[in-house]
PDB file of C-alpha atoms in Angstrom:
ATOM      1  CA  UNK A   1     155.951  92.891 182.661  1.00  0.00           C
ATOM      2  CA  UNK A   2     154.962  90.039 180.355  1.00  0.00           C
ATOM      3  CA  UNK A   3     157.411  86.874 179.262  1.00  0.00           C
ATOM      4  CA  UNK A   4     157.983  86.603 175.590  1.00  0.00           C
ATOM      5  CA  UNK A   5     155.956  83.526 175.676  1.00  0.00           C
ATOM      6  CA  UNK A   6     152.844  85.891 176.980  1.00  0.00           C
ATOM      7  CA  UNK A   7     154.037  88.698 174.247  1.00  0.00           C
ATOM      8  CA  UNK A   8     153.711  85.787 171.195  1.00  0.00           C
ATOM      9  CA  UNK A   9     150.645  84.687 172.313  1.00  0.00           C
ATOM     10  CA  UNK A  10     149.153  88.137 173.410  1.00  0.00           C
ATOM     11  CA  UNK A  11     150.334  89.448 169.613  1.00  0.00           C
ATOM     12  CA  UNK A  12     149.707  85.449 167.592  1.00  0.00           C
ATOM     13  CA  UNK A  13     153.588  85.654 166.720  1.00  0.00           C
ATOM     14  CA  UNK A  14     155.999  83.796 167.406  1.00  0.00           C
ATOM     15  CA  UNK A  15     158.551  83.149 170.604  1.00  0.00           C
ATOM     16  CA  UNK A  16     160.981  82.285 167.682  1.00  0.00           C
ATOM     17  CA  UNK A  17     160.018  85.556 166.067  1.00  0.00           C
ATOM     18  CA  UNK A  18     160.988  87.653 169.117  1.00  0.00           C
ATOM     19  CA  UNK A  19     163.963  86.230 169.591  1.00  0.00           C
ATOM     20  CA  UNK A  20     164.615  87.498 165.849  1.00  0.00           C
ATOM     21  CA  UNK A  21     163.599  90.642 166.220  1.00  0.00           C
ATOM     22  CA  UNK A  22     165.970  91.032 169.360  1.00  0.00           C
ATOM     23  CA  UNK A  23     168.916  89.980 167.811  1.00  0.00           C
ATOM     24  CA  UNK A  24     167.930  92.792 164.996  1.00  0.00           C
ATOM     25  CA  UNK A  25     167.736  94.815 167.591  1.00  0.00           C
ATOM     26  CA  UNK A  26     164.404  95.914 166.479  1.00  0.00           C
ATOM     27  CA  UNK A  27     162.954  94.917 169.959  1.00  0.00           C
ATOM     28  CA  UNK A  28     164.685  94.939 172.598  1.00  0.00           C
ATOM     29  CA  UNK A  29     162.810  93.977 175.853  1.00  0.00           C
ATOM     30  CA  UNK A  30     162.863  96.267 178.701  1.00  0.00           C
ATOM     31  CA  UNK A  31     164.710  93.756 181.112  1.00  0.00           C
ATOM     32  CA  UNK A  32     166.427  90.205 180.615  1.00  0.00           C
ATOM     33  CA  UNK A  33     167.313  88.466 184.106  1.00  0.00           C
ATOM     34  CA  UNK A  34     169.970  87.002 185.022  1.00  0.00           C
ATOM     35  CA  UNK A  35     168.551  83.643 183.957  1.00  0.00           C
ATOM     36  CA  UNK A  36     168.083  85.289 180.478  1.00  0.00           C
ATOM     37  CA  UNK A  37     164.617  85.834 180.562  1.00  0.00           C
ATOM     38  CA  UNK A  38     162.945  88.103 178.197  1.00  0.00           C
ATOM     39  CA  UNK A  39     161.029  90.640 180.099  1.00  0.00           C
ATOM     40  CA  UNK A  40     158.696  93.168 177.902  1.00  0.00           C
ATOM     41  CA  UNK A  41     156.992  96.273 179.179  1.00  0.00           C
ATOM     42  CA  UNK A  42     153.953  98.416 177.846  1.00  0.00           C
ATOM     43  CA  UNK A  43     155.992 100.170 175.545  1.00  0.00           C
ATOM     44  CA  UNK A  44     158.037  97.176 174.126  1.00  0.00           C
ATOM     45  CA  UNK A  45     154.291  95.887 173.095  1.00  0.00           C
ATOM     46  CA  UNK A  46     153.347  99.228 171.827  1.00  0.00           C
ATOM     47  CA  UNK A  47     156.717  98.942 169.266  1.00  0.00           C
ATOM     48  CA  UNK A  48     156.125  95.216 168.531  1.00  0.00           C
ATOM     49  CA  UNK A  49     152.374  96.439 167.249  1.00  0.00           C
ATOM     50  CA  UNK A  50     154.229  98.948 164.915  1.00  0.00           C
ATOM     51  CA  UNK A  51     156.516  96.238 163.812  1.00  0.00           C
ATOM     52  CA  UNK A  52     153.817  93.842 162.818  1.00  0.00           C
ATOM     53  CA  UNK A  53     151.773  96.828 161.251  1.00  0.00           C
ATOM     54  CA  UNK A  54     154.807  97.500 158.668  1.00  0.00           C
ATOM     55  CA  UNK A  55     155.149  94.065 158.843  1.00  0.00           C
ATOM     56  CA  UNK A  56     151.817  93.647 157.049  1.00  0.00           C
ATOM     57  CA  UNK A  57     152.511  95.946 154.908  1.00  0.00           C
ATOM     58  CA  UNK A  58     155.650  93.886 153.408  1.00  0.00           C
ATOM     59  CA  UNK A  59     158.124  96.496 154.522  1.00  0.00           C
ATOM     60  CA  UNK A  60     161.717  94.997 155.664  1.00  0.00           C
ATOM     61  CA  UNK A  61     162.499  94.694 158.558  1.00  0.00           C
ATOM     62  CA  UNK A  62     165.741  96.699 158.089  1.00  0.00           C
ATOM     63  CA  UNK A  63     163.506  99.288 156.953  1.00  0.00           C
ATOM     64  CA  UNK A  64     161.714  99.173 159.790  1.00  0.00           C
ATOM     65  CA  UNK A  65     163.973  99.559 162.113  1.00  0.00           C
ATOM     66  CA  UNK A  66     164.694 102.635 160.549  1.00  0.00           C
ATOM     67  CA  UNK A  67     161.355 104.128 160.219  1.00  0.00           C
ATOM     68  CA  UNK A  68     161.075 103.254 164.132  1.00  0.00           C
ATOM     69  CA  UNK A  69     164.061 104.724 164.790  1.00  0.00           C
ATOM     70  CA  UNK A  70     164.417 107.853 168.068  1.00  0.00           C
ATOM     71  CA  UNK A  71     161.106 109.196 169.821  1.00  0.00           C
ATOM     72  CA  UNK A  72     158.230 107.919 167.836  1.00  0.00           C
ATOM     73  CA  UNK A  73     154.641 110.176 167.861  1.00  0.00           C
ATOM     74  CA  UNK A  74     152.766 107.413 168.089  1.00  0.00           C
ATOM     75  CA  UNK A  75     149.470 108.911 167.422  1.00  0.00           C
ATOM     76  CA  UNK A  76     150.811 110.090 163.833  1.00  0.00           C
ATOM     77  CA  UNK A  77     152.407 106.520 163.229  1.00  0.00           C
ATOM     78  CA  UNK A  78     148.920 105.096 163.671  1.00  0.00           C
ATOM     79  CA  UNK A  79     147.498 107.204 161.256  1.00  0.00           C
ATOM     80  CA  UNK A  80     149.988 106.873 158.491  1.00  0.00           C
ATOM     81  CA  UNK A  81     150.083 103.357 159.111  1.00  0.00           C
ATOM     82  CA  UNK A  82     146.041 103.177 158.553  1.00  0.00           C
ATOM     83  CA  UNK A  83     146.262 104.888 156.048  1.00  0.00           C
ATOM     84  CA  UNK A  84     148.845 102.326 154.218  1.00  0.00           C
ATOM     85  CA  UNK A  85     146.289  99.958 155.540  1.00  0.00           C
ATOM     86  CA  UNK A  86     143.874 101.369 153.040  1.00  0.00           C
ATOM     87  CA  UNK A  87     145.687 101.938 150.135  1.00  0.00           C
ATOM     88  CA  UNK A  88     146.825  97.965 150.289  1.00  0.00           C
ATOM     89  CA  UNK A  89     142.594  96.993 150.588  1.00  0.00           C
ATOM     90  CA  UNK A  90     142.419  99.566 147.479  1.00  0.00           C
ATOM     91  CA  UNK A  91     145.711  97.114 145.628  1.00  0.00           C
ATOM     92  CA  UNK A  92     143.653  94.183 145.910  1.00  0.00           C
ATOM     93  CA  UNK A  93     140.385  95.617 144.996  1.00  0.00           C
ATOM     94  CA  UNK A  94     142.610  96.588 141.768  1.00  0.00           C
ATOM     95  CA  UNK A  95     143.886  92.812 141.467  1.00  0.00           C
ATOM     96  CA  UNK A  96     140.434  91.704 141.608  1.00  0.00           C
ATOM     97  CA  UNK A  97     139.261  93.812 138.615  1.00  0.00           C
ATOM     98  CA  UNK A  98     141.995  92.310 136.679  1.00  0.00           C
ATOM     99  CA  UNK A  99     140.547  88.945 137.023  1.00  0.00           C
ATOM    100  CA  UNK A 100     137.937  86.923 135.042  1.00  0.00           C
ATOM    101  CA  UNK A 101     136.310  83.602 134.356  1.00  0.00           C
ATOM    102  CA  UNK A 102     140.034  82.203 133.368  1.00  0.00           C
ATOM    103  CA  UNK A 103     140.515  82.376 136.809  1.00  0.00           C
ATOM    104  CA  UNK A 104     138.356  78.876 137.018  1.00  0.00           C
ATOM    105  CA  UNK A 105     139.587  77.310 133.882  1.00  0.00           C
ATOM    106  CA  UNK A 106     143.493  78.280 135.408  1.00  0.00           C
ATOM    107  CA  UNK A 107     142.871  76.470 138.633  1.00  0.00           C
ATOM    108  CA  UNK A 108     141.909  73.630 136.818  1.00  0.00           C
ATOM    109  CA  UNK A 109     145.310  73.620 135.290  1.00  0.00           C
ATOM    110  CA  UNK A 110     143.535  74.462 131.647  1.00  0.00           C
ATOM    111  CA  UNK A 111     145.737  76.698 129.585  1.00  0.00           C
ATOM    112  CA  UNK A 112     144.342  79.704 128.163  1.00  0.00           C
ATOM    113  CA  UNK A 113     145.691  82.313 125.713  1.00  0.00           C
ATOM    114  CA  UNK A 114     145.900  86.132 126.264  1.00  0.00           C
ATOM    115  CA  UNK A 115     143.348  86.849 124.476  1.00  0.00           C
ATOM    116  CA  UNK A 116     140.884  84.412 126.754  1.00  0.00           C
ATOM    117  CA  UNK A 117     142.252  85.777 129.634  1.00  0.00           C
ATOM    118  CA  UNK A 118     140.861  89.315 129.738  1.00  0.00           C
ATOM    119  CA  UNK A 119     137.145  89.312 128.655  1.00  0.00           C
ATOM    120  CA  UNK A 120     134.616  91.560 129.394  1.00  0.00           C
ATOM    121  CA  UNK A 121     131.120  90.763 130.877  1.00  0.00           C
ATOM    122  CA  UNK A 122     127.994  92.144 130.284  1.00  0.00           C
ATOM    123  CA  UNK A 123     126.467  92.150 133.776  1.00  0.00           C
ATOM    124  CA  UNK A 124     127.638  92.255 137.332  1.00  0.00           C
ATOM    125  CA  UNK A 125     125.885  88.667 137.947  1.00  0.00           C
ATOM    126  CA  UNK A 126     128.240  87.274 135.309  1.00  0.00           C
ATOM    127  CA  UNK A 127     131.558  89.245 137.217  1.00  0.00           C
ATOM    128  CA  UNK A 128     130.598  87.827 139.933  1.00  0.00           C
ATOM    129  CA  UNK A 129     130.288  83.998 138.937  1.00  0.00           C
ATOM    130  CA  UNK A 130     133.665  84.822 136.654  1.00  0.00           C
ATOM    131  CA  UNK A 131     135.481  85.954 140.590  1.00  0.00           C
ATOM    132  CA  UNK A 132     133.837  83.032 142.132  1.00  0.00           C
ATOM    133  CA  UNK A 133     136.689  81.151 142.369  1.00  0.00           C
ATOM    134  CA  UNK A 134     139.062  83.881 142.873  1.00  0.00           C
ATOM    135  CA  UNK A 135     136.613  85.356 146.113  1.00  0.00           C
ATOM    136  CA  UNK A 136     137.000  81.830 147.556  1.00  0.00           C
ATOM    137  CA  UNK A 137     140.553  81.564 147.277  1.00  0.00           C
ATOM    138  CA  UNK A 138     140.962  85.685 149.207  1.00  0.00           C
ATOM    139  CA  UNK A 139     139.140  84.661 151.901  1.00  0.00           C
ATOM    140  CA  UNK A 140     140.212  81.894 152.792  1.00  0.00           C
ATOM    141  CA  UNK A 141     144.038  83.590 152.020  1.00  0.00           C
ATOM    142  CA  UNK A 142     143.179  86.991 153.006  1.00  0.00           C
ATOM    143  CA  UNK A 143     139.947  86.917 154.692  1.00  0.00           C
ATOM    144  CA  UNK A 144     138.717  89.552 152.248  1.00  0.00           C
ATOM    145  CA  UNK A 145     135.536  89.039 150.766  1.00  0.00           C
ATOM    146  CA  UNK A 146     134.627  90.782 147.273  1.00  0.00           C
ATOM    147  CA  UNK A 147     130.891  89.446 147.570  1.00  0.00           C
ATOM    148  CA  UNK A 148     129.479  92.735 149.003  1.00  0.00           C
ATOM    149  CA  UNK A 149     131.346  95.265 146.962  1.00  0.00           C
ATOM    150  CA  UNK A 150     129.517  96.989 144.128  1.00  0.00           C
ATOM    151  CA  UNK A 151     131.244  96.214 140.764  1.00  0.00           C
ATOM    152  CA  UNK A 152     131.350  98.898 137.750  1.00  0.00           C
ATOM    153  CA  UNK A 153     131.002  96.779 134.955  1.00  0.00           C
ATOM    154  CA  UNK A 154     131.676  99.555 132.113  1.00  0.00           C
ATOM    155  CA  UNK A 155     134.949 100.277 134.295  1.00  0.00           C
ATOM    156  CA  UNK A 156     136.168  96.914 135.008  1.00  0.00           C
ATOM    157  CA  UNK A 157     135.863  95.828 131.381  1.00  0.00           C
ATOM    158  CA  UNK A 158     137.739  98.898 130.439  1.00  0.00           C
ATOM    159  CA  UNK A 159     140.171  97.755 133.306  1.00  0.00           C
ATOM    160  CA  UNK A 160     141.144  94.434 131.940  1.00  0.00           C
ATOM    161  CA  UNK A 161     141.105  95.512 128.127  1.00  0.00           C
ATOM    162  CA  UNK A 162     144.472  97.248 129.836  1.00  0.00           C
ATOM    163  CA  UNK A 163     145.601  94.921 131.517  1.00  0.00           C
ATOM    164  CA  UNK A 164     145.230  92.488 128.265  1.00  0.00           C
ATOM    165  CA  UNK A 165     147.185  94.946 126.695  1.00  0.00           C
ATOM    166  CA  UNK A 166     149.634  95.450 129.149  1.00  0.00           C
ATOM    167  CA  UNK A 167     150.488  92.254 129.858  1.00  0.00           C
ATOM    168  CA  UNK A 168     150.584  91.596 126.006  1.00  0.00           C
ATOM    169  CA  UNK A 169     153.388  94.192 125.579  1.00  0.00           C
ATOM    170  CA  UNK A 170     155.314  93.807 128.874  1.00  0.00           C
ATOM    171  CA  UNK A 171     155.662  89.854 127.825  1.00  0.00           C
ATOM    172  CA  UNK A 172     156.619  90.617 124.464  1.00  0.00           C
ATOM    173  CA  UNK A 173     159.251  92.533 125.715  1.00  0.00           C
ATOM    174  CA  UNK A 174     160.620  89.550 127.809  1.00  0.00           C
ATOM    175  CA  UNK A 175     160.169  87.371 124.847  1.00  0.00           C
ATOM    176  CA  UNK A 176     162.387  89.636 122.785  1.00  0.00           C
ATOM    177  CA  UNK A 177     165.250  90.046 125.574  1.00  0.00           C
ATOM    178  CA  UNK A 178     164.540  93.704 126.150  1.00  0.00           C
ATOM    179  CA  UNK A 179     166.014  94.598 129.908  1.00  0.00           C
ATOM    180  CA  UNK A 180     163.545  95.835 132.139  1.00  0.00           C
ATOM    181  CA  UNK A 181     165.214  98.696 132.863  1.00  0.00           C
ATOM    182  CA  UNK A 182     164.762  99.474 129.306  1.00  0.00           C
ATOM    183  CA  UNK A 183     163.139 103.117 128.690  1.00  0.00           C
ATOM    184  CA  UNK A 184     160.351 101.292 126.480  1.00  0.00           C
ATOM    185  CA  UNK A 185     159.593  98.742 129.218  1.00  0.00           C
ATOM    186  CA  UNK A 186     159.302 102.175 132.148  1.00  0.00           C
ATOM    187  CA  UNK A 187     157.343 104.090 129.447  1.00  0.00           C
ATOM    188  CA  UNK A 188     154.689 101.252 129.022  1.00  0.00           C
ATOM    189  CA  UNK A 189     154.782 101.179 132.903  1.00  0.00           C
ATOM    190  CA  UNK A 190     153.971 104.977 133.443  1.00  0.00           C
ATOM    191  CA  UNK A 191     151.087 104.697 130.355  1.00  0.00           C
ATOM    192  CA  UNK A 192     149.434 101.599 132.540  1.00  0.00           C
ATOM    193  CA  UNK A 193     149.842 103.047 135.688  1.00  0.00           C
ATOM    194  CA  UNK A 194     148.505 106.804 134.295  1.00  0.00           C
ATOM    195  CA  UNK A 195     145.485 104.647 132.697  1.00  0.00           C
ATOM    196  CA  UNK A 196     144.696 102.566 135.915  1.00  0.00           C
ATOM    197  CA  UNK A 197     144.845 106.630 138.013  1.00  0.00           C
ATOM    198  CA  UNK A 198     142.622 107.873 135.659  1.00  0.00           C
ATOM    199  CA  UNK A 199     140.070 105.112 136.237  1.00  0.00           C
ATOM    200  CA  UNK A 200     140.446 106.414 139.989  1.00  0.00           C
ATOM    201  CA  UNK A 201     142.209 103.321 141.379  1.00  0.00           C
ATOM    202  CA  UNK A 202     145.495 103.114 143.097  1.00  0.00           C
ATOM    203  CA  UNK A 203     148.619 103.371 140.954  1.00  0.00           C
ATOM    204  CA  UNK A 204     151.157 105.064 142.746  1.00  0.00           C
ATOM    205  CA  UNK A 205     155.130 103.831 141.629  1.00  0.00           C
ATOM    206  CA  UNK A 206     155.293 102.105 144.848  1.00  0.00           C
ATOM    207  CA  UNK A 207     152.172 100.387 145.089  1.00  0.00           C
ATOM    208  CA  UNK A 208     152.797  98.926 141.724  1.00  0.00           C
ATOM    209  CA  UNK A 209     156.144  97.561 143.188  1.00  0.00           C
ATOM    210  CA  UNK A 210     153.941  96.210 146.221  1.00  0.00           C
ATOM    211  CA  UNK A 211     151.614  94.657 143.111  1.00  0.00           C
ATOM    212  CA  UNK A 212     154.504  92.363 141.914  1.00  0.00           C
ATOM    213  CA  UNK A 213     155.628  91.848 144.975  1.00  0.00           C
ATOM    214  CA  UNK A 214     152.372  90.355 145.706  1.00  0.00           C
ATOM    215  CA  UNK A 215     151.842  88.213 142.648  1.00  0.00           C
ATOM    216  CA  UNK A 216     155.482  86.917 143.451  1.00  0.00           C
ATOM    217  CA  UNK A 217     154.339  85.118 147.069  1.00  0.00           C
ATOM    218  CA  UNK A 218     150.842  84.773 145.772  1.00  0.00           C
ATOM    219  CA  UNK A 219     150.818  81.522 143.915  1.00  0.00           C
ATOM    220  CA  UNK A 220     147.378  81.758 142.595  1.00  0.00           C
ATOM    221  CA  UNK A 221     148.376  84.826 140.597  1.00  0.00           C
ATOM    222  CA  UNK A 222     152.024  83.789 140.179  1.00  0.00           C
ATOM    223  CA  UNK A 223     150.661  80.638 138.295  1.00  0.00           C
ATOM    224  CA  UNK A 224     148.480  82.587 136.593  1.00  0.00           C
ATOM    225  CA  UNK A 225     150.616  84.967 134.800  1.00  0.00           C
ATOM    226  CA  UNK A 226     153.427  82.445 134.813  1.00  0.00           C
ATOM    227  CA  UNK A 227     151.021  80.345 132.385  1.00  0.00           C
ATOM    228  CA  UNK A 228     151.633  83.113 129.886  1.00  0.00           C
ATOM    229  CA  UNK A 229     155.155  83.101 129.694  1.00  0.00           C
ATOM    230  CA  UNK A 230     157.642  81.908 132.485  1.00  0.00           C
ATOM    231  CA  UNK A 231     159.355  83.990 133.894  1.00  0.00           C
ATOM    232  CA  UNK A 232     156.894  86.936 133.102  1.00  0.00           C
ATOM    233  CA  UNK A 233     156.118  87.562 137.396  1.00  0.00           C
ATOM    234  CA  UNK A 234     159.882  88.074 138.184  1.00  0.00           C
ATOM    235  CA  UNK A 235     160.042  90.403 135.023  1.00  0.00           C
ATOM    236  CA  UNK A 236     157.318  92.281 136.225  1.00  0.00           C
ATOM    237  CA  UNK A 237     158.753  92.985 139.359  1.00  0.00           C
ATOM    238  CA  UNK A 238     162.290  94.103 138.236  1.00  0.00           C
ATOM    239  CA  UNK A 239     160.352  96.416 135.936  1.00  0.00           C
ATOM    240  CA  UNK A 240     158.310  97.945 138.687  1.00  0.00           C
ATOM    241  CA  UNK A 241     161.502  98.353 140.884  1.00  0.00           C
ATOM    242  CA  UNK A 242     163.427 100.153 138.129  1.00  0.00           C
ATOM    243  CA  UNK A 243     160.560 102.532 137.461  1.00  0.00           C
ATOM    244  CA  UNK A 244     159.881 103.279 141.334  1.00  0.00           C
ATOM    245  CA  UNK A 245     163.830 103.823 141.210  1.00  0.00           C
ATOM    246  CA  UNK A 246     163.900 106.018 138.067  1.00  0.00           C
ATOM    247  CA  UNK A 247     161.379 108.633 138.956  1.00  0.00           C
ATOM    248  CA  UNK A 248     163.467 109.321 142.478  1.00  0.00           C
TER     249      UNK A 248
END
């Protein structure tokens, strides 16, 4: 049996955390004393992993509690959640190609317009000194580092033509008051998100949501696109929620 001072260290959470997730009732440890003690077996640590997987993956915890609800096949859980896993390295891999030498010019609090924003390169050694900036700021963030990773520069020019584009109409739309539950606003949404699938990356409804999600916590793309026109982040996201919501 392990304390929940041994389970937050053993998982690098929190004892405050536990205690959280126990009045949730989303971890319950196997025994409490009669001192109150939190006691927590094999299989409360095997459920607190699963937690802290979804966790990662910026699921609720309400939802989560639900997904881990009755018997769980652990083996498959695993699986599904690696897979998850995956599909969030492929997200930023897509944020990354939507980036370019702004990205310097932006941290240095210059403003730039759209149209400055989104330029292409000619070479891969000129990507790479445009994400220099950016790959310094993911790992020290995210520990993920885009220095080894092979870079399509026809594609990723193609990639952030879009994105100019897209970013171009979506704010225009905010600028103009049109809701973004508006069927213009979900149309433009489907045409990105069928562009960025043809281009082979990931651009599922839901990990679009889990895009603006991102760029919401995320200040160094929340400043970014919130240099464009404020507001434009939180816009984003209510769009990609309404879309996810309207194709159910």
């Amino acid at each position: 049996m392990y304390t929940v001072h041994e389970v937050a260290e053993l998982s690098h959470t929190t004892v405050k955390t536990l205690h959280h997730y126990h009045k949730l009732g989303l971890l319950v440890p196997e025994q409490t004393t009669e001192a109150g003690y939190r006691l927590y077996g094999k299989k409360d640590l095997e459920r607190l992993q699963q937690i802290l997987f979804y966790k990662e993956l910026d699921f609720p915890l309400k939802e989560i509690k639900q997904l881990l609800g009755g018997e769980i096949d652990r083996e498959n859980t695993l699986i599904q959640q690696k897979h998850l896993l995956e599909q969030k390295i492929d997200r930023f891999k897509g944020l990354i190609k939507t980036i370019n030498a702004s990205i310097k010019s932006a941290k240095k609090g210059v403003d730039l317009d759209m149209e400055n924003l989104f330029k292409g390169f000619e070479t891969e050694e000129e990507w790479q000194e445009a994400l220099k900036d950016q790959n310094e700021y993911l790992k020290k963030e995210y520990d993920f580092d885009l220095s080894n990773q092979k870079m399509d520069v026809e594609s990723m020019n193609g990639s952030v033509m879009e994105a100019q584009s897209f970013n171009k109409d979506m704010i225009q739309f905010l600028q103009e008051g049109v809701a973004a539950n508006d069927p213009k606003v979900l149309d433009r949404v489907k045409e990105h998100l069928s562009f960025l699938e043809k281009k082979g990356q990931s651009a599922t409804p839901q990990g679009f949501l889990n895009q603006t999600e991102f760029f919401i916590v995320d200040r160094f793309h929340r400043n970014m696109l919130e240099k464009q026109q404020a507001g434009y982040t939180y816009f984003l996201n209510k769009a990609a929620v309404y879309y996810l919501a309207n194709i159910k």
